[in-house]
Every structure is written in structure tokens, then in C-alpha cells.
Amino acid sequence: MSAIVDCADQQPTQILKDRAAGPAGRVFGPGHRWKVLGIGVAANASFSATFSGIPATAVVLRQGYHLSNAQLGVALGLLGLGVALSELPWGLLTDRWGDRRVLLIGLGATAAWLFAMAMLVVPTGTGIPDVTLLSASLLVAGLLGGSVNGSSGRAIMAWFRESERGFAMSIRQTAVPLGGGLGALVLPPLALAFGFAAVFGLLAAASALSALFAWRWLHEPPAQDQGNVASTAVAGPAPLRNIEVWRIATAIGLLCFPQVAVLTFASVFLHDFAGLGTAAISASLAAVQTGAMVMRVWSGRFTDRHGNRRRFLRSCSALSALAFAILWVLVLASPAMPGGQSFLIAALPLVLIVAGIWVSAWHGVAYTELATLAGAGHVGTALSLANTFVFIGFFLVPVAIPGLLHLWSWSGVWLSAAICALIAWPIFLRQA
């Protein structure tokens, strides 16, 4: 594995003693790395509220914009496609320009675009936007929001030492379920009560606030140590020519396919198949995101202490496959069971929550392992490569699910999720 040498490897007392100054002559104390981590959490949460929160409004979105299931899938899928197309370019720019500049540009542009959507791309008393306009607008939102992932990850890897990186990256990755959970709780009732102008306006405000935090506190590491980060030799080929980086990135993408199925169509499943109302659906999705947050923080600390990141990733793949297989069996068996409908209402949300938590628990560990393999000078590129695969899933899965529903109903959806998780298991690297 590549060694990453940076300013965070110094003891905090040494940083204070040396009075290390940043690029503008600013002095950073030992606690500044936690501010950087907080900015990474805020940035990722604000964008997660967009790409996870909007799908949580799927039932209201379908009704408000008069969409079919197929049109709904395309619209939500294009949001993910936008991120997938822009991730790698944003990552390359991050390694060239630095995380501060890329994060400010990306968050500012995302906030401006979401505000424009709140003004122009919402149903009103005089008309409903065409599905093409809605889909194109979500595509652009994804293109701009793709700046967040690689840039915030590079900053955290630079400011934290090796023994803390799994924990720090896992905290940063809790921002995804945090933003998604808040979006699942707030956005559907907000859309019902005030319409999608309020939804897009709130998301725009969240991105703008995160940009303000980044402008105030996100800086490169102290100058003398920043040079060490940039000049660290990478033991092995660059990320795009490193087969181990490609294996982890591919496995990350595959394991995200069932996660995306939960994020994008779980609300439709619970509404159409299990018969739950808006409040119960929002609570179920929020439970998935809350459980994922807890598991991500725990997994980062656990793998930092035991040095078993790869083994943990393979275990998550296997357990996710098992959970979705159980969900598949329940969907197949429930109509034939006596009192099947009452069993569905009680059991299906619980099993879905468990499956959703397991398939979302591993992100911080996977990204830490990937960044460590890539080396300090290529963190943005490596993380963006993985996120390209992730958001290909955000595009393909919502588009594919209506077809699976047509052919095999919900049993086909959850069986496919189990198969994707199972395929990811051997692709993840074995413990060294």
C-alpha cells in the first residue's frame, strides 16, 4: 500500500510549537482538522439531501409532475447520470487546483442552479413542467454536485494521520445518510404542503450554507507539509492504471446498486406494495439512513483498530446479499401466507431497513482503503473514479427498476439487488 505522508502525521503539539502557517499566512491549531472534517460532512450532507432526498419524494413527484413509473425512473436516473459524468473531471481538477477552489465553485453553482429550479421548474396553477425539462434540470444538478465528493475526501485525507483516517472518512461518509435521512423526513411533507418550489429552495439554501463554511474554514494544510503531501511517491501505478484501485472502485459501484434501489424506489415499494402512508415511509427511510450513519462511524473506528478494512468490506457484501435475499423470499411468500397483508405491513419495512443499513455501512472504510492505495497526490482522482461507478448506479438502477417491475414485480427487484451484492464480494481485495 502507498504511504501517505502529510501534516496530520505530526503530533498536534508539534503543530502548535512550529506555528505552522497555511497558504495565506494563517496559523492552524491542532483542532483545525476537525473543522475541515465538519466542512466535508456539511458539503456531503447538503448534496446527499439532493440526490437522496429528491427520490424520497418519488410518490409526490410522480403525482405532482404527472409522471409514469418509467418517466419517474428516467428523471431520477438522470440526476445520478449527471454526477457519474462529472465525477472524474471534478476529481482531476481537485488534484490540480486543490479542494478549496473546487468545493467553492461546485457548491456555489449547485446552489444557484437549485434556486433557478425552484423558480422555473415546478408545477404551478398555470402549468406543469414537461418531463424533459425536469429530467434535464436534474441532470445539470448532478453535473454540478459531482464536485463535492472527491474534493471533500482529499481535504480529509490530507489533514488526518493514518491511524485516524478510517474514522474520519467514515464520519465524513455519515453525511450521505445524514443528508438523505433529513431529506426523507423533511422533503416529502414539504412537497405535499408547499410544493417543489420549497423543496428546491431549501436544497439551494443548504448548498449555499455549505459553500459559506468552506470559504471560511477550508484551507490547504500548512505550506511546508503540503509540499510533503504533493511530493509523496506513489508505490505503484497511478490510479487509472492501478488494477487494485479499479477492483475496489468496481466493487464499490456494484455494492451501491442495491443501495440505490432502496434510496430511489423504496418509497414506491412501501406505498404500492406494502400500503404504507407518507409518514410511515418517511420514518422507514429515515431509519435506514440513521442506522447507516451509526454503522459507518462504528466501522471506521473498528477497522482503524484492527487493520481489517478489506475483510470488513467482503463481509458487508455477503451480509447485504443475504438481507436482500430474505426480502426477496418474503415478497414471494407473503401473498400465499394466511394473513399475508398484515404480515407485509409488519415485516417488510423492518427487513428493508436492515438490508438498507447493511448495504450502506461500508462507505467510509472503502473510500479510506481506496485513497490509501492511490497515494496522496491522487486521492481526488481515485475517489472520483469510485463515485463514477456509484452514480452510474444512480442512473441505471432507477431506469432498470420499472422494467424489472413489469417483468417480475418487486421480487425481481430485490433478487437483482441480492445478486449485485453477491457479485461484489469476490471483487473486493482479500486481506493482505
Short mmCIF file of C-alpha atoms in Angstrom, two decimals:
data_model
loop_
_atom_site.label_atom_id
_atom_site.label_comp_id
_atom_site.label_asym_id
_atom_site.label_seq_id
_atom_site.Cartn_x
_atom_site.Cartn_y
_atom_site.Cartn_z
CA MET A 1 0.00 0.00 0.00
CA SER A 2 1.06 3.54 -0.64
CA ALA A 3 2.29 5.52 2.29
CA ILE A 4 0.66 8.92 2.64
CA VAL A 5 2.78 11.45 4.48
CA ASP A 6 1.08 14.69 5.41
CA CYS A 7 0.81 17.37 8.02
CA ALA A 8 -1.61 15.35 10.09
CA ASP A 9 1.10 12.79 10.83
CA GLN A 10 2.70 15.33 13.14
CA GLN A 11 1.57 15.40 16.73
CA PRO A 12 -0.81 18.29 17.42
CA THR A 13 1.58 19.74 19.98
CA GLN A 14 4.28 19.89 17.33
CA ILE A 15 1.96 21.78 15.01
CA LEU A 16 1.36 24.34 17.73
CA LYS A 17 5.03 24.52 18.56
CA ASP A 18 6.04 25.14 14.97
CA ARG A 19 3.21 27.67 14.47
CA ALA A 20 2.64 26.19 11.03
CA ALA A 21 1.05 28.66 8.66
CA GLY A 22 -1.31 28.00 5.82
CA PRO A 23 -1.20 29.40 2.30
CA ALA A 24 -2.30 32.88 3.35
CA GLY A 25 -0.03 33.02 6.37
CA ARG A 26 -2.78 31.73 8.65
CA VAL A 27 -1.90 29.66 11.69
CA PHE A 28 -3.76 26.40 12.28
CA GLY A 29 -4.07 24.75 15.67
CA PRO A 30 -4.46 21.01 16.23
CA GLY A 31 -8.23 21.25 16.22
CA HIS A 32 -8.50 22.73 12.75
CA ARG A 33 -8.63 19.29 11.13
CA TRP A 34 -11.99 18.76 12.84
CA LYS A 35 -13.29 21.92 11.22
CA VAL A 36 -12.15 20.54 7.87
CA LEU A 37 -13.97 17.30 8.67
CA GLY A 38 -17.08 19.27 9.62
CA ILE A 39 -17.00 21.08 6.29
CA GLY A 40 -16.72 17.74 4.48
CA VAL A 41 -19.75 16.48 6.41
CA ALA A 42 -21.76 19.65 5.67
CA ALA A 43 -20.90 19.61 1.96
CA ASN A 44 -21.73 15.94 1.50
CA ALA A 45 -24.92 16.21 3.58
CA SER A 46 -26.21 19.13 1.54
CA PHE A 47 -25.70 17.29 -1.74
CA SER A 48 -26.95 13.99 -0.30
CA ALA A 49 -30.16 15.75 0.65
CA THR A 50 -30.46 16.48 -3.07
CA PHE A 51 -29.60 13.14 -4.67
CA SER A 52 -31.19 11.03 -1.91
CA GLY A 53 -33.89 13.42 -0.73
CA ILE A 54 -35.47 14.09 -4.12
CA PRO A 55 -36.00 10.34 -4.75
CA ALA A 56 -37.61 10.12 -1.31
CA THR A 57 -40.34 12.39 -2.72
CA ALA A 58 -40.91 9.92 -5.57
CA VAL A 59 -44.60 9.35 -4.80
CA VAL A 60 -45.31 13.10 -4.59
CA LEU A 61 -43.05 13.79 -7.57
CA ARG A 62 -44.93 11.24 -9.66
CA GLN A 63 -48.24 12.81 -8.75
CA GLY A 64 -47.20 16.46 -8.96
CA TYR A 65 -45.48 16.22 -12.36
CA HIS A 66 -47.97 13.62 -13.75
CA LEU A 67 -45.25 11.03 -14.42
CA SER A 68 -45.46 7.34 -15.18
CA ASN A 69 -43.15 4.94 -13.35
CA ALA A 70 -40.89 4.84 -16.41
CA GLN A 71 -40.72 8.64 -16.64
CA LEU A 72 -40.06 8.85 -12.91
CA GLY A 73 -37.21 6.36 -13.25
CA VAL A 74 -35.61 8.31 -16.11
CA ALA A 75 -35.88 11.63 -14.28
CA LEU A 76 -34.32 10.25 -11.09
CA GLY A 77 -31.75 8.30 -13.08
CA LEU A 78 -30.53 11.39 -14.92
CA LEU A 79 -29.71 13.02 -11.59
CA GLY A 80 -27.30 10.14 -10.95
CA LEU A 81 -26.02 10.18 -14.52
CA GLY A 82 -25.04 13.83 -14.15
CA VAL A 83 -22.90 13.02 -11.14
CA ALA A 84 -21.39 9.98 -12.87
CA LEU A 85 -20.35 12.01 -15.91
CA SER A 86 -18.78 14.81 -13.88
CA GLU A 87 -17.11 12.91 -11.02
CA LEU A 88 -13.82 12.06 -12.75
CA PRO A 89 -13.32 15.54 -14.31
CA TRP A 90 -14.03 17.15 -10.93
CA GLY A 91 -11.58 14.73 -9.26
CA LEU A 92 -8.80 15.52 -11.73
CA LEU A 93 -9.43 19.24 -11.18
CA THR A 94 -9.28 18.70 -7.42
CA ASP A 95 -5.83 17.11 -7.63
CA ARG A 96 -4.71 20.01 -9.85
CA TRP A 97 -6.43 23.02 -8.25
CA GLY A 98 -6.93 21.89 -4.65
CA ASP A 99 -10.07 21.01 -2.74
CA ARG A 100 -10.96 24.55 -1.59
CA ARG A 101 -11.38 26.04 -5.06
CA VAL A 102 -13.27 23.08 -6.47
CA LEU A 103 -15.62 22.84 -3.50
CA LEU A 104 -16.45 26.56 -3.60
CA ILE A 105 -17.13 26.51 -7.35
CA GLY A 106 -19.19 23.34 -7.18
CA LEU A 107 -21.31 24.21 -4.16
CA GLY A 108 -21.93 27.75 -5.36
CA ALA A 109 -23.02 26.61 -8.81
CA THR A 110 -25.23 23.86 -7.34
CA ALA A 111 -26.97 26.36 -5.05
CA ALA A 112 -27.58 28.75 -7.94
CA TRP A 113 -29.00 26.01 -10.17
CA LEU A 114 -31.34 24.61 -7.50
CA PHE A 115 -32.62 28.13 -6.85
CA ALA A 116 -33.31 28.51 -10.58
CA MET A 117 -35.22 25.19 -10.49
CA ALA A 118 -37.28 26.48 -7.55
CA MET A 119 -38.29 29.47 -9.67
CA LEU A 120 -38.80 27.85 -13.07
CA VAL A 121 -39.16 24.03 -12.92
CA VAL A 122 -42.08 23.46 -10.56
CA PRO A 123 -45.78 22.72 -11.05
CA THR A 124 -47.99 25.79 -10.74
CA GLY A 125 -51.64 26.61 -11.16
CA THR A 126 -50.99 27.54 -14.78
CA GLY A 127 -48.96 24.54 -15.89
CA ILE A 128 -46.80 21.53 -15.16
CA PRO A 129 -43.20 21.39 -16.43
CA ASP A 130 -42.58 18.85 -19.15
CA VAL A 131 -40.79 15.67 -18.10
CA THR A 132 -37.95 16.59 -20.45
CA LEU A 133 -37.36 19.90 -18.66
CA LEU A 134 -37.47 18.23 -15.25
CA SER A 135 -35.08 15.47 -16.34
CA ALA A 136 -32.62 17.91 -17.95
CA SER A 137 -32.68 20.11 -14.84
CA LEU A 138 -31.89 17.14 -12.58
CA LEU A 139 -29.10 16.12 -14.96
CA VAL A 140 -27.45 19.55 -14.61
CA ALA A 141 -27.88 19.44 -10.84
CA GLY A 142 -25.96 16.17 -10.83
CA LEU A 143 -23.22 17.54 -13.11
CA LEU A 144 -22.60 20.42 -10.71
CA GLY A 145 -23.00 18.47 -7.49
CA GLY A 146 -20.38 15.90 -8.51
CA SER A 147 -17.74 18.37 -7.34
CA VAL A 148 -18.45 17.62 -3.69
CA ASN A 149 -17.34 14.02 -3.29
CA GLY A 150 -13.71 13.94 -4.38
CA SER A 151 -12.77 17.39 -3.11
CA SER A 152 -14.01 16.94 0.45
CA GLY A 153 -12.39 13.48 0.65
CA ARG A 154 -9.00 14.80 -0.45
CA ALA A 155 -9.09 17.51 2.23
CA ILE A 156 -9.81 15.00 5.00
CA MET A 157 -7.10 12.58 3.87
CA ALA A 158 -4.60 15.45 3.92
CA TRP A 159 -5.44 16.71 7.39
CA PHE A 160 -5.71 13.39 9.29
CA ARG A 161 -2.96 10.90 10.06
CA GLU A 162 -3.10 7.25 9.04
CA SER A 163 -4.38 5.96 12.39
CA GLU A 164 -7.38 8.34 12.21
CA ARG A 165 -8.27 8.28 8.53
CA GLY A 166 -10.73 5.39 8.57
CA PHE A 167 -12.62 7.01 11.45
CA ALA A 168 -12.52 10.48 9.85
CA MET A 169 -13.60 9.25 6.42
CA SER A 170 -16.39 7.21 7.99
CA ILE A 171 -17.65 10.29 9.81
CA ARG A 172 -17.50 12.17 6.53
CA GLN A 173 -19.45 9.38 4.85
CA THR A 174 -22.16 9.60 7.53
CA ALA A 175 -23.05 12.83 5.76
CA VAL A 176 -24.63 10.78 2.96
CA PRO A 177 -27.22 9.02 5.17
CA LEU A 178 -27.49 12.18 7.33
CA GLY A 179 -28.46 14.31 4.37
CA GLY A 180 -30.58 11.52 2.91
CA GLY A 181 -32.34 10.91 6.23
CA LEU A 182 -33.11 14.58 6.72
CA GLY A 183 -34.29 14.74 3.14
CA ALA A 184 -36.53 11.69 3.63
CA LEU A 185 -38.07 13.23 6.74
CA VAL A 186 -38.44 16.82 5.55
CA LEU A 187 -38.84 16.87 1.77
CA PRO A 188 -41.94 14.65 1.19
CA PRO A 189 -44.14 16.52 3.69
CA LEU A 190 -42.65 19.81 2.48
CA ALA A 191 -43.56 18.91 -1.10
CA LEU A 192 -47.09 17.96 -0.04
CA ALA A 193 -47.61 21.15 1.95
CA PHE A 194 -45.79 23.80 -0.08
CA GLY A 195 -44.83 22.24 -3.42
CA PHE A 196 -41.50 21.65 -5.09
CA ALA A 197 -40.51 25.33 -5.09
CA ALA A 198 -39.98 24.93 -1.35
CA VAL A 199 -38.11 21.64 -1.87
CA PHE A 200 -35.63 23.02 -4.39
CA GLY A 201 -35.31 26.29 -2.48
CA LEU A 202 -34.41 24.51 0.75
CA LEU A 203 -31.81 22.38 -1.05
CA ALA A 204 -30.32 25.51 -2.65
CA ALA A 205 -30.01 27.15 0.77
CA ALA A 206 -28.23 24.07 2.18
CA SER A 207 -25.64 24.11 -0.63
CA ALA A 208 -25.09 27.86 -0.21
CA LEU A 209 -24.56 27.48 3.54
CA SER A 210 -22.02 24.69 2.97
CA ALA A 211 -20.18 26.91 0.47
CA LEU A 212 -20.01 29.63 3.12
CA PHE A 213 -18.48 27.18 5.62
CA ALA A 214 -15.92 26.08 3.03
CA TRP A 215 -14.97 29.68 2.24
CA ARG A 216 -14.48 30.43 5.93
CA TRP A 217 -12.59 27.37 7.17
CA LEU A 218 -11.42 25.06 4.37
CA HIS A 219 -7.73 25.61 3.63
CA GLU A 220 -4.84 23.53 2.40
CA PRO A 221 -2.53 22.01 5.04
CA PRO A 222 0.39 24.15 6.29
CA ALA A 223 2.76 25.06 3.47
CA GLN A 224 5.80 23.02 4.47
CA ASP A 225 3.70 19.89 4.99
CA GLN A 226 1.59 20.49 1.90
CA GLY A 227 4.75 20.03 -0.09
CA ASN A 228 5.29 16.67 1.54
CA VAL A 229 1.77 15.61 0.58
CA ALA A 230 2.18 16.59 -3.03
CA SER A 231 5.60 15.05 -3.42
CA THR A 232 4.87 11.74 -1.75
CA ALA A 233 5.89 8.94 -4.08
CA VAL A 234 3.18 6.50 -5.03
CA ALA A 235 4.21 2.87 -4.70
CA GLY A 236 2.77 1.55 -7.92
CA PRO A 237 0.99 2.92 -10.97
CA ALA A 238 -1.27 5.99 -10.98
CA PRO A 239 -4.90 5.28 -10.03
CA LEU A 240 -6.22 4.95 -13.57
CA ARG A 241 -3.52 2.35 -14.29
CA ASN A 242 -3.75 0.51 -10.97
CA ILE A 243 -5.76 -2.72 -11.16
CA GLU A 244 -6.30 -2.81 -7.38
CA VAL A 245 -7.83 0.69 -7.45
CA TRP A 246 -10.09 -0.40 -10.31
CA ARG A 247 -11.16 -3.53 -8.41
CA ILE A 248 -12.18 -1.61 -5.30
CA ALA A 249 -13.89 1.11 -7.35
CA THR A 250 -15.82 -1.53 -9.33
CA ALA A 251 -16.89 -3.37 -6.18
CA ILE A 252 -17.98 -0.09 -4.60
CA GLY A 253 -20.13 0.61 -7.63
CA LEU A 254 -21.70 -2.87 -7.64
CA LEU A 255 -22.49 -2.74 -3.94
CA CYS A 256 -24.15 0.64 -4.46
CA PHE A 257 -26.65 -0.80 -6.95
CA PRO A 258 -28.86 -2.35 -4.22
CA GLN A 259 -28.33 0.74 -2.07
CA VAL A 260 -29.62 2.93 -4.90
CA ALA A 261 -32.63 0.65 -5.28
CA VAL A 262 -33.51 1.39 -1.66
CA LEU A 263 -32.87 5.12 -1.97
CA THR A 264 -34.82 5.63 -5.18
CA PHE A 265 -37.72 3.16 -5.16
CA ALA A 266 -38.16 2.02 -1.54
CA SER A 267 -40.78 4.72 -1.05
CA VAL A 268 -42.72 3.44 -4.08
CA PHE A 269 -42.35 -0.17 -2.86
CA LEU A 270 -43.62 0.65 0.62
CA HIS A 271 -46.50 2.69 -0.80
CA ASP A 272 -47.62 0.48 -3.69
CA PHE A 273 -46.81 -2.99 -2.33
CA ALA A 274 -46.91 -2.66 1.47
CA GLY A 275 -49.63 0.01 1.58
CA LEU A 276 -47.84 2.43 3.91
CA GLY A 277 -48.60 6.14 4.16
CA THR A 278 -46.27 9.09 3.76
CA ALA A 279 -45.37 9.32 7.46
CA ALA A 280 -44.51 5.62 7.76
CA ILE A 281 -42.50 5.71 4.53
CA SER A 282 -40.51 8.75 5.66
CA ALA A 283 -39.85 7.13 9.03
CA SER A 284 -38.67 3.89 7.39
CA LEU A 285 -36.25 5.69 5.05
CA ALA A 286 -35.00 7.86 7.91
CA ALA A 287 -34.37 4.69 9.95
CA VAL A 288 -32.25 3.30 7.10
CA GLN A 289 -30.18 6.48 6.98
CA THR A 290 -29.81 6.74 10.76
CA GLY A 291 -28.69 3.13 11.04
CA ALA A 292 -26.25 3.65 8.19
CA MET A 293 -24.75 6.66 9.97
CA VAL A 294 -24.16 4.70 13.16
CA MET A 295 -22.68 1.75 11.31
CA ARG A 296 -20.34 3.94 9.26
CA VAL A 297 -18.86 5.63 12.31
CA TRP A 298 -18.50 2.31 14.14
CA SER A 299 -16.94 0.59 11.14
CA GLY A 300 -14.34 3.32 10.67
CA ARG A 301 -13.17 3.09 14.28
CA PHE A 302 -13.36 -0.72 14.26
CA THR A 303 -11.23 -1.14 11.13
CA ASP A 304 -8.71 1.51 12.25
CA ARG A 305 -8.11 -0.52 15.41
CA HIS A 306 -7.97 -3.94 13.78
CA GLY A 307 -6.48 -3.17 10.37
CA ASN A 308 -9.10 -5.31 8.63
CA ARG A 309 -10.67 -2.96 6.07
CA ARG A 310 -10.70 -5.49 3.23
CA ARG A 311 -12.17 -8.28 5.34
CA PHE A 312 -14.88 -5.93 6.58
CA LEU A 313 -15.80 -4.91 3.03
CA ARG A 314 -16.18 -8.53 1.93
CA SER A 315 -18.33 -9.27 4.99
CA CYS A 316 -20.63 -6.35 4.20
CA SER A 317 -21.09 -7.67 0.66
CA ALA A 318 -22.09 -11.11 1.92
CA LEU A 319 -24.44 -9.81 4.62
CA SER A 320 -26.10 -7.40 2.19
CA ALA A 321 -26.70 -10.22 -0.27
CA LEU A 322 -28.26 -12.32 2.49
CA ALA A 323 -30.55 -9.49 3.66
CA PHE A 324 -31.88 -8.77 0.17
CA ALA A 325 -32.35 -12.48 -0.47
CA ILE A 326 -34.55 -12.64 2.65
CA LEU A 327 -36.52 -9.64 1.39
CA TRP A 328 -36.96 -11.41 -1.96
CA VAL A 329 -38.27 -14.57 -0.26
CA LEU A 330 -40.72 -12.56 1.86
CA VAL A 331 -42.11 -10.77 -1.18
CA LEU A 332 -42.57 -14.10 -2.98
CA ALA A 333 -44.10 -15.88 0.00
CA SER A 334 -46.31 -13.23 1.58
CA PRO A 335 -49.29 -13.36 -0.83
CA ALA A 336 -49.61 -17.10 -0.19
CA MET A 337 -49.44 -16.83 3.60
CA PRO A 338 -52.60 -16.64 5.74
CA GLY A 339 -52.95 -13.03 6.80
CA GLY A 340 -50.27 -12.12 4.31
CA GLN A 341 -51.23 -8.45 4.10
CA SER A 342 -50.83 -7.84 7.84
CA PHE A 343 -47.54 -9.73 7.75
CA LEU A 344 -46.34 -7.47 4.93
CA ILE A 345 -47.11 -4.30 6.82
CA ALA A 346 -45.23 -5.54 9.88
CA ALA A 347 -42.29 -7.40 8.34
CA LEU A 348 -41.39 -5.81 5.02
CA PRO A 349 -40.37 -2.38 6.32
CA LEU A 350 -38.23 -3.98 9.03
CA VAL A 351 -36.42 -6.28 6.62
CA LEU A 352 -35.97 -3.42 4.16
CA ILE A 353 -34.46 -1.26 6.91
CA VAL A 354 -31.98 -3.99 7.88
CA ALA A 355 -30.99 -4.57 4.25
CA GLY A 356 -30.64 -0.85 3.64
CA ILE A 357 -28.41 -0.38 6.68
CA TRP A 358 -26.05 -3.24 5.79
CA VAL A 359 -25.69 -2.14 2.19
CA SER A 360 -24.84 1.40 3.37
CA ALA A 361 -22.47 0.63 6.27
CA TRP A 362 -19.16 0.29 4.47
CA HIS A 363 -18.57 3.54 2.56
CA GLY A 364 -16.03 5.23 4.82
CA VAL A 365 -13.93 2.06 5.08
CA ALA A 366 -13.98 1.52 1.30
CA TYR A 367 -13.02 5.10 0.45
CA THR A 368 -10.22 5.10 3.01
CA GLU A 369 -8.77 1.90 1.57
CA LEU A 370 -9.09 3.28 -1.94
CA ALA A 371 -7.41 6.60 -1.09
CA THR A 372 -4.59 4.82 0.72
CA LEU A 373 -3.95 2.61 -2.30
CA ALA A 374 -3.94 5.60 -4.66
CA GLY A 375 -1.44 7.73 -2.74
CA ALA A 376 -1.61 11.31 -1.55
CA GLY A 377 -1.22 13.01 -4.90
CA HIS A 378 -4.12 11.11 -6.48
CA VAL A 379 -6.81 10.99 -3.79
CA GLY A 380 -9.25 13.18 -5.72
CA THR A 381 -8.88 11.07 -8.87
CA ALA A 382 -9.29 7.74 -7.04
CA LEU A 383 -12.35 8.79 -5.05
CA SER A 384 -13.92 10.29 -8.14
CA LEU A 385 -13.32 7.08 -10.08
CA ALA A 386 -15.24 5.15 -7.43
CA ASN A 387 -18.01 7.74 -7.38
CA THR A 388 -18.30 7.49 -11.15
CA PHE A 389 -19.26 3.83 -10.70
CA VAL A 390 -21.54 4.74 -7.80
CA PHE A 391 -23.51 7.27 -9.80
CA ILE A 392 -23.66 5.08 -12.86
CA GLY A 393 -25.73 3.01 -10.46
CA PHE A 394 -27.81 6.07 -9.60
CA PHE A 395 -28.54 6.35 -13.33
CA LEU A 396 -29.02 2.69 -14.31
CA VAL A 397 -30.95 1.43 -11.30
CA PRO A 398 -33.92 3.85 -11.43
CA VAL A 399 -34.14 3.28 -15.19
CA ALA A 400 -33.99 -0.52 -14.82
CA ILE A 401 -36.42 -0.92 -11.92
CA PRO A 402 -39.61 -0.12 -13.90
CA GLY A 403 -38.61 -2.81 -16.41
CA LEU A 404 -37.98 -5.32 -13.63
CA LEU A 405 -41.34 -4.43 -12.11
CA HIS A 406 -43.04 -5.05 -15.44
CA LEU A 407 -41.36 -8.45 -15.90
CA TRP A 408 -41.11 -9.86 -12.37
CA SER A 409 -42.70 -7.39 -9.97
CA TRP A 410 -40.89 -6.48 -6.73
CA SER A 411 -39.45 -9.95 -6.27
CA GLY A 412 -37.29 -9.37 -9.35
CA VAL A 413 -36.06 -6.03 -7.98
CA TRP A 414 -34.86 -7.44 -4.66
CA LEU A 415 -33.41 -10.62 -6.18
CA SER A 416 -31.36 -8.42 -8.53
CA ALA A 417 -30.17 -6.39 -5.54
CA ALA A 418 -29.03 -9.57 -3.79
CA ILE A 419 -27.15 -10.74 -6.90
CA CYS A 420 -25.29 -7.42 -7.27
CA ALA A 421 -24.15 -7.54 -3.63
CA LEU A 422 -23.03 -11.15 -4.05
CA ILE A 423 -21.00 -10.36 -7.19
CA ALA A 424 -19.18 -7.55 -5.33
CA TRP A 425 -17.93 -9.98 -2.65
CA PRO A 426 -15.10 -11.66 -4.63
CA ILE A 427 -14.12 -8.41 -6.39
CA PHE A 428 -13.15 -6.67 -3.15
CA LEU A 429 -9.48 -7.38 -2.38
CA ARG A 430 -8.63 -10.09 0.11
CA GLN A 431 -6.95 -9.09 3.37
CA ALA A 432 -3.21 -8.61 2.76
#
